[in-house]
mmCIF file of C-alpha atoms in Angstrom:
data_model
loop_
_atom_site.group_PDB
_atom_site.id
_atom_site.type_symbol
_atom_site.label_atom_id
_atom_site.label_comp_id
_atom_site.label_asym_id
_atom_site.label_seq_id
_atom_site.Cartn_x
_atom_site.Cartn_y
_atom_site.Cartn_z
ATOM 1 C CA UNK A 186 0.000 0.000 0.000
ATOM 2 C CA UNK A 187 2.782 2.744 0.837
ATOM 3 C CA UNK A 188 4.539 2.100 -2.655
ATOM 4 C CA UNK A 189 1.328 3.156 -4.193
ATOM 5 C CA UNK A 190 1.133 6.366 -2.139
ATOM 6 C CA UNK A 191 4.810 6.908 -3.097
ATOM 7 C CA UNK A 192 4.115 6.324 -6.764
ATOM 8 C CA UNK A 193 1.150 8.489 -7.112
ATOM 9 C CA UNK A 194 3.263 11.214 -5.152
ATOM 10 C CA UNK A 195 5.917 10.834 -7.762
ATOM 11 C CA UNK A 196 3.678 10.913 -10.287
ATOM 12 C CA UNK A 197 1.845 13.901 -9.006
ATOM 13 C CA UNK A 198 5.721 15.853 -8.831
ATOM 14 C CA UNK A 199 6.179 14.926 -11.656
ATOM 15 C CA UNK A 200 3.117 16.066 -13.223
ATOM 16 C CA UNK A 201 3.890 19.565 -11.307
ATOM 17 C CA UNK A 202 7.314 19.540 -12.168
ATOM 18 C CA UNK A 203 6.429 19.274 -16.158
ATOM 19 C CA UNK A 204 3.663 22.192 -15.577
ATOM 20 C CA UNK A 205 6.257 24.458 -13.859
ATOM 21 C CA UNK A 206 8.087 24.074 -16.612
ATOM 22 C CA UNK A 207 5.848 24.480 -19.718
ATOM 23 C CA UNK A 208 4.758 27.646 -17.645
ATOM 24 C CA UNK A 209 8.084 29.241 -17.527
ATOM 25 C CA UNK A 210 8.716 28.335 -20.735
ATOM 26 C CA UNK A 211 5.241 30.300 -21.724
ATOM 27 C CA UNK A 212 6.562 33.012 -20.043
ATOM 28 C CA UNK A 213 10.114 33.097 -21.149
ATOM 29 C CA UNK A 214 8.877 35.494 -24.250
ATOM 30 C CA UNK A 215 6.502 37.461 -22.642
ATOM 31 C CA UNK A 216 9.259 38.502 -19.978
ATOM 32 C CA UNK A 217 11.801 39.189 -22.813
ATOM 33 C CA UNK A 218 9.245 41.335 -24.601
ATOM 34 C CA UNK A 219 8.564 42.897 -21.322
ATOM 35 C CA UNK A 220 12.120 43.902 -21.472
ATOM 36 C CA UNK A 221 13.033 44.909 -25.019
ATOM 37 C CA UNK A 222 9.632 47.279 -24.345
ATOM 38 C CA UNK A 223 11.378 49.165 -21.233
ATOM 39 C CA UNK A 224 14.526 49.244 -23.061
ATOM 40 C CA UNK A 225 13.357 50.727 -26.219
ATOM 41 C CA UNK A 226 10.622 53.315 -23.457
ATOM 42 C CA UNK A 227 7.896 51.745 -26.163
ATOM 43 C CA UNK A 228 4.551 51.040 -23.543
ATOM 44 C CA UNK A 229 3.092 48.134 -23.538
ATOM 45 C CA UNK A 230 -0.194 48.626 -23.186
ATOM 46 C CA UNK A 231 -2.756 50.036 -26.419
ATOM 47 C CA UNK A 232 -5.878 51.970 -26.088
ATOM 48 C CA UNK A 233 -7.535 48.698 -26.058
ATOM 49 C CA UNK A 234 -5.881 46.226 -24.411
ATOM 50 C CA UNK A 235 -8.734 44.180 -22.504
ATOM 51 C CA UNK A 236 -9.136 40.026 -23.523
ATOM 52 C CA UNK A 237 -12.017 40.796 -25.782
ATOM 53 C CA UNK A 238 -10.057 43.225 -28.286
ATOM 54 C CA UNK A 239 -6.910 40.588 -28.491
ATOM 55 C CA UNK A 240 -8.577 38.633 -31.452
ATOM 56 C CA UNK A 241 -9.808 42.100 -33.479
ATOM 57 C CA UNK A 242 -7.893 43.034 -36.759
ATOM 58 C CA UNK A 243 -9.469 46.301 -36.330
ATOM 59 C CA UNK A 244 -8.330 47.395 -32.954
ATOM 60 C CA UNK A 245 -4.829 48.135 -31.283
ATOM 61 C CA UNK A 246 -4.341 46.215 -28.976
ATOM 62 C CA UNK A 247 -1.326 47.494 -27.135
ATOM 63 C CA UNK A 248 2.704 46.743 -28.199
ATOM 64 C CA UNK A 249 2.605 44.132 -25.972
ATOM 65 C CA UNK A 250 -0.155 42.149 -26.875
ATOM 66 C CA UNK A 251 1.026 43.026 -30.865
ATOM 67 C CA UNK A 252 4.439 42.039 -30.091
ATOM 68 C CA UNK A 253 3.367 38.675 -29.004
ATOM 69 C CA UNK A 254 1.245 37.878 -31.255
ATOM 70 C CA UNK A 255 4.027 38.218 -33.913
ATOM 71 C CA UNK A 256 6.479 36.160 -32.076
ATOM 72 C CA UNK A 257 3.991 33.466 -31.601
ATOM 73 C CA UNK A 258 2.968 33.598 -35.358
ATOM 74 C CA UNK A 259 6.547 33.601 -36.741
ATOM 75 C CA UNK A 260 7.886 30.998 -33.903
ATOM 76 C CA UNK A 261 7.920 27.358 -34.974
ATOM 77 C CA UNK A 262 7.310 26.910 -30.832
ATOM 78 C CA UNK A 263 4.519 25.390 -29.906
ATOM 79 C CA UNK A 264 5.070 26.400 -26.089
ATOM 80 C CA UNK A 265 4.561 29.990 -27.600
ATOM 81 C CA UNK A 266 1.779 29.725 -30.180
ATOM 82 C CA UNK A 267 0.304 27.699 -26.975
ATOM 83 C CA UNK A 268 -0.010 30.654 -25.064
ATOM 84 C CA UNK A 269 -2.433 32.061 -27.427
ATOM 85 C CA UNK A 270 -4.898 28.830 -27.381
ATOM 86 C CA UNK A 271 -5.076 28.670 -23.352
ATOM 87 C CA UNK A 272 -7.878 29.496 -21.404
ATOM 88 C CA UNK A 273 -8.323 33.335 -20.781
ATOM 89 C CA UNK A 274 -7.031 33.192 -17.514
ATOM 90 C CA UNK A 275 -3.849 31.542 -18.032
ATOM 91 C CA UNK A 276 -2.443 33.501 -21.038
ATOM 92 C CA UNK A 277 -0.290 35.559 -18.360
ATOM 93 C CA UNK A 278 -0.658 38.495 -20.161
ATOM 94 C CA UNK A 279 -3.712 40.547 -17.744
ATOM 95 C CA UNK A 280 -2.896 43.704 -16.964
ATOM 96 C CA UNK A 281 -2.032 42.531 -13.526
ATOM 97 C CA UNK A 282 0.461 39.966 -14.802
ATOM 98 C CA UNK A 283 2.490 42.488 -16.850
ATOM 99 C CA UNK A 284 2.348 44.494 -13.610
ATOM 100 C CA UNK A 285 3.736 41.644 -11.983
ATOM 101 C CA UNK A 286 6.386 40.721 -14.127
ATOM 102 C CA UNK A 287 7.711 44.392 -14.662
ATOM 103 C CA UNK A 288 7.929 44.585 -10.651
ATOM 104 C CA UNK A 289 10.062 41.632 -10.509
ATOM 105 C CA UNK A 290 12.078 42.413 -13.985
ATOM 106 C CA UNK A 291 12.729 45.690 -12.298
ATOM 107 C CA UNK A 292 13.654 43.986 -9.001
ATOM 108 C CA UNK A 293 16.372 41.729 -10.958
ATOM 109 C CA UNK A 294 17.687 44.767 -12.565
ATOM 110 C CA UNK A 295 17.811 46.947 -9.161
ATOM 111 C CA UNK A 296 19.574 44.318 -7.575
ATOM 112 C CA UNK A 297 22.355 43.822 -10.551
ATOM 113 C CA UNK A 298 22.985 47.668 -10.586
ATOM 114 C CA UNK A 299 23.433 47.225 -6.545
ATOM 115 C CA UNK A 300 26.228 45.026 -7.772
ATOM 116 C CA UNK A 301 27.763 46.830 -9.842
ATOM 117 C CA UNK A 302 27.964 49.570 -7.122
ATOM 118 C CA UNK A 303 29.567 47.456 -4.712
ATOM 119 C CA UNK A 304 31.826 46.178 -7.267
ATOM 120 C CA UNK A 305 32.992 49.819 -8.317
ATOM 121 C CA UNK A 306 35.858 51.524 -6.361
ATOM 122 C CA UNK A 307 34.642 54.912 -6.943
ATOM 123 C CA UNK A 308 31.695 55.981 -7.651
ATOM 124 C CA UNK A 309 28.960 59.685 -7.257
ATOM 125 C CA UNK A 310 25.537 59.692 -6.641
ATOM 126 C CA UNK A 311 23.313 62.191 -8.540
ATOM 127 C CA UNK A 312 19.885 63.286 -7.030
ATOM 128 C CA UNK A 313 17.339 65.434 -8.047
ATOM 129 C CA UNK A 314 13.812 66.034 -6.596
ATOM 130 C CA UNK A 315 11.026 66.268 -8.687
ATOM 131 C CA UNK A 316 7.239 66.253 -8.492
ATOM 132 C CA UNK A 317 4.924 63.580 -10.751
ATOM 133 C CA UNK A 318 1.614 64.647 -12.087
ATOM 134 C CA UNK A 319 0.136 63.885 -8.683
ATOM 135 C CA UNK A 320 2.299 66.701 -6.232
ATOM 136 C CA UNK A 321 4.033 63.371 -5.250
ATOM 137 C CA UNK A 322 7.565 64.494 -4.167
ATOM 138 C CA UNK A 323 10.048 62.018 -5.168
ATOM 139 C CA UNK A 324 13.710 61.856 -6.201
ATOM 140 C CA UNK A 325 15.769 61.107 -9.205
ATOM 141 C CA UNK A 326 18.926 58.587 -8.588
ATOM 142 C CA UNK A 327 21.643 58.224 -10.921
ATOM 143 C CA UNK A 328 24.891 56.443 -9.812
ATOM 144 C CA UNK A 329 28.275 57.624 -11.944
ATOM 145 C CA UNK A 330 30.833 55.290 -11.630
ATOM 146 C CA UNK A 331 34.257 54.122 -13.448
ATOM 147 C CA UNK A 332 34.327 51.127 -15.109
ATOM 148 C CA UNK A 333 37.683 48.836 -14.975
ATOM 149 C CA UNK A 334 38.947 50.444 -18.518
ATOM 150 C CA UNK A 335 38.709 53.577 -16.516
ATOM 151 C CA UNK A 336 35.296 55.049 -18.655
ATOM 152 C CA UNK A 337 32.576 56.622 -16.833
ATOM 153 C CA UNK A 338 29.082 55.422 -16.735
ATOM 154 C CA UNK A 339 26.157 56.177 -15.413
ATOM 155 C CA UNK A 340 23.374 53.863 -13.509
ATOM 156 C CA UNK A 341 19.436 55.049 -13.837
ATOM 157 C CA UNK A 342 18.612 54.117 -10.269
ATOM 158 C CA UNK A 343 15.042 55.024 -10.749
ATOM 159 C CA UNK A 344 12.194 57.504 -9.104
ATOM 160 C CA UNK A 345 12.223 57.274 -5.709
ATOM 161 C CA UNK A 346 9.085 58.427 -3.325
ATOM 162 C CA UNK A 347 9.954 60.888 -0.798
ATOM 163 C CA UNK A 348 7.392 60.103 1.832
ATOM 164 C CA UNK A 349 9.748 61.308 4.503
ATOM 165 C CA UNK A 350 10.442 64.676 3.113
ATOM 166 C CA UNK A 351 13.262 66.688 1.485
ATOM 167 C CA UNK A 352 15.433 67.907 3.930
ATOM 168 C CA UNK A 353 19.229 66.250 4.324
ATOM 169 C CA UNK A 354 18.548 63.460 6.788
ATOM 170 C CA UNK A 355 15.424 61.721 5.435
ATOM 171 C CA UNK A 356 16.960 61.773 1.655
ATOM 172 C CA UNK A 357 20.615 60.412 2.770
ATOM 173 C CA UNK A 358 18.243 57.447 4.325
ATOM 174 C CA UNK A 359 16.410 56.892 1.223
ATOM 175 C CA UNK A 360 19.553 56.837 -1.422
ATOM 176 C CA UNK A 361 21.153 54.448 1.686
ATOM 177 C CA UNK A 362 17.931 52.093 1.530
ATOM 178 C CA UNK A 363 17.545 52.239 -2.587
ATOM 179 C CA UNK A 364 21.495 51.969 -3.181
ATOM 180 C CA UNK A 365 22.998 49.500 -0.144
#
């Protein structure tokens, strides 16, 4: 009796382990499309870019969902074209996935520039305050550094909220938290 509990647990992993891994592989180009989007400041979502427009010729749908769909029409993937033929709610591409994935793209991306930082002898930090369309005060962080040819660079840290204010001892905490 206990080998067939261990075999239908096995089974069951393994089951699990194959999902896990047609999933990622699903979202392997969304992710990368994700990316090239931020990289190129091209926005990924369209006027219309609800479910119901996805399959209409006549609407734009976002560069996203646009983007996708030619990937998964010129890929000879299956995995990919897949994506397209899944039920609504598992095509990962909701407005609240993409939200998702950008928070945890930019995460990766954060914590790679922290790297570099700690990797660089020398380095400035650049801040600037600013206000967004909402009166939200929040600061501008750009790291310059050397590189090991001895070039300068400079690292896009990112908008940063000032919830704490603007005077010297609440922004020297918040470039300590973002950078270290």
């Amino acid at each position: 009796m206990e080998q067939k509990i261990n075999y239908i647990d096995l089974n069951l992993n393994k089951v699990i382990d194959e999902q896990v891994k047609k999933n990622k592989e699903i979202l392997k180009p969304i992710v990368l499309a994700i990316i090239m989007c931020g990289k190129q400041n091209i926005p990924l979502r369209g006027h219309r870019d609800d479910s119901f427009y996805y399959e209409n010729e006549n609407s734009n749908s976002g560069n996203l969902q646009s983007l996708l769909k030619l990937i998964s029409d010129c890929a000879e993937n299956s995995l990919v074209n897949g994506r397209i033929s899944t039920p609504k709610n598992a095509t990962y591409c909701s407005k609240t996935t993409q939200n998702e994935l950008i928070i945890i793209c930019n995460d990766i991306i954060i914590s790679k520039l922290k790297c570099e930082v700690k990797k660089a002898k020398f380095f400035s930090i650049l801040a600037d305050e600013a206000s967004d369309v909402s009166n939200m005060e929040q600061m501008l962080l750009v790291l310059r550094s050397v590189n090991d040819i001895c070039e300068i660079y400079e690292l896009f840290f990112g908008f940063i909220p000032c919830d704490s204010g603007l005077f010297g001892e609440a922004i020297g905490s918040q470039i300590l938290n973002s950078v270290f």
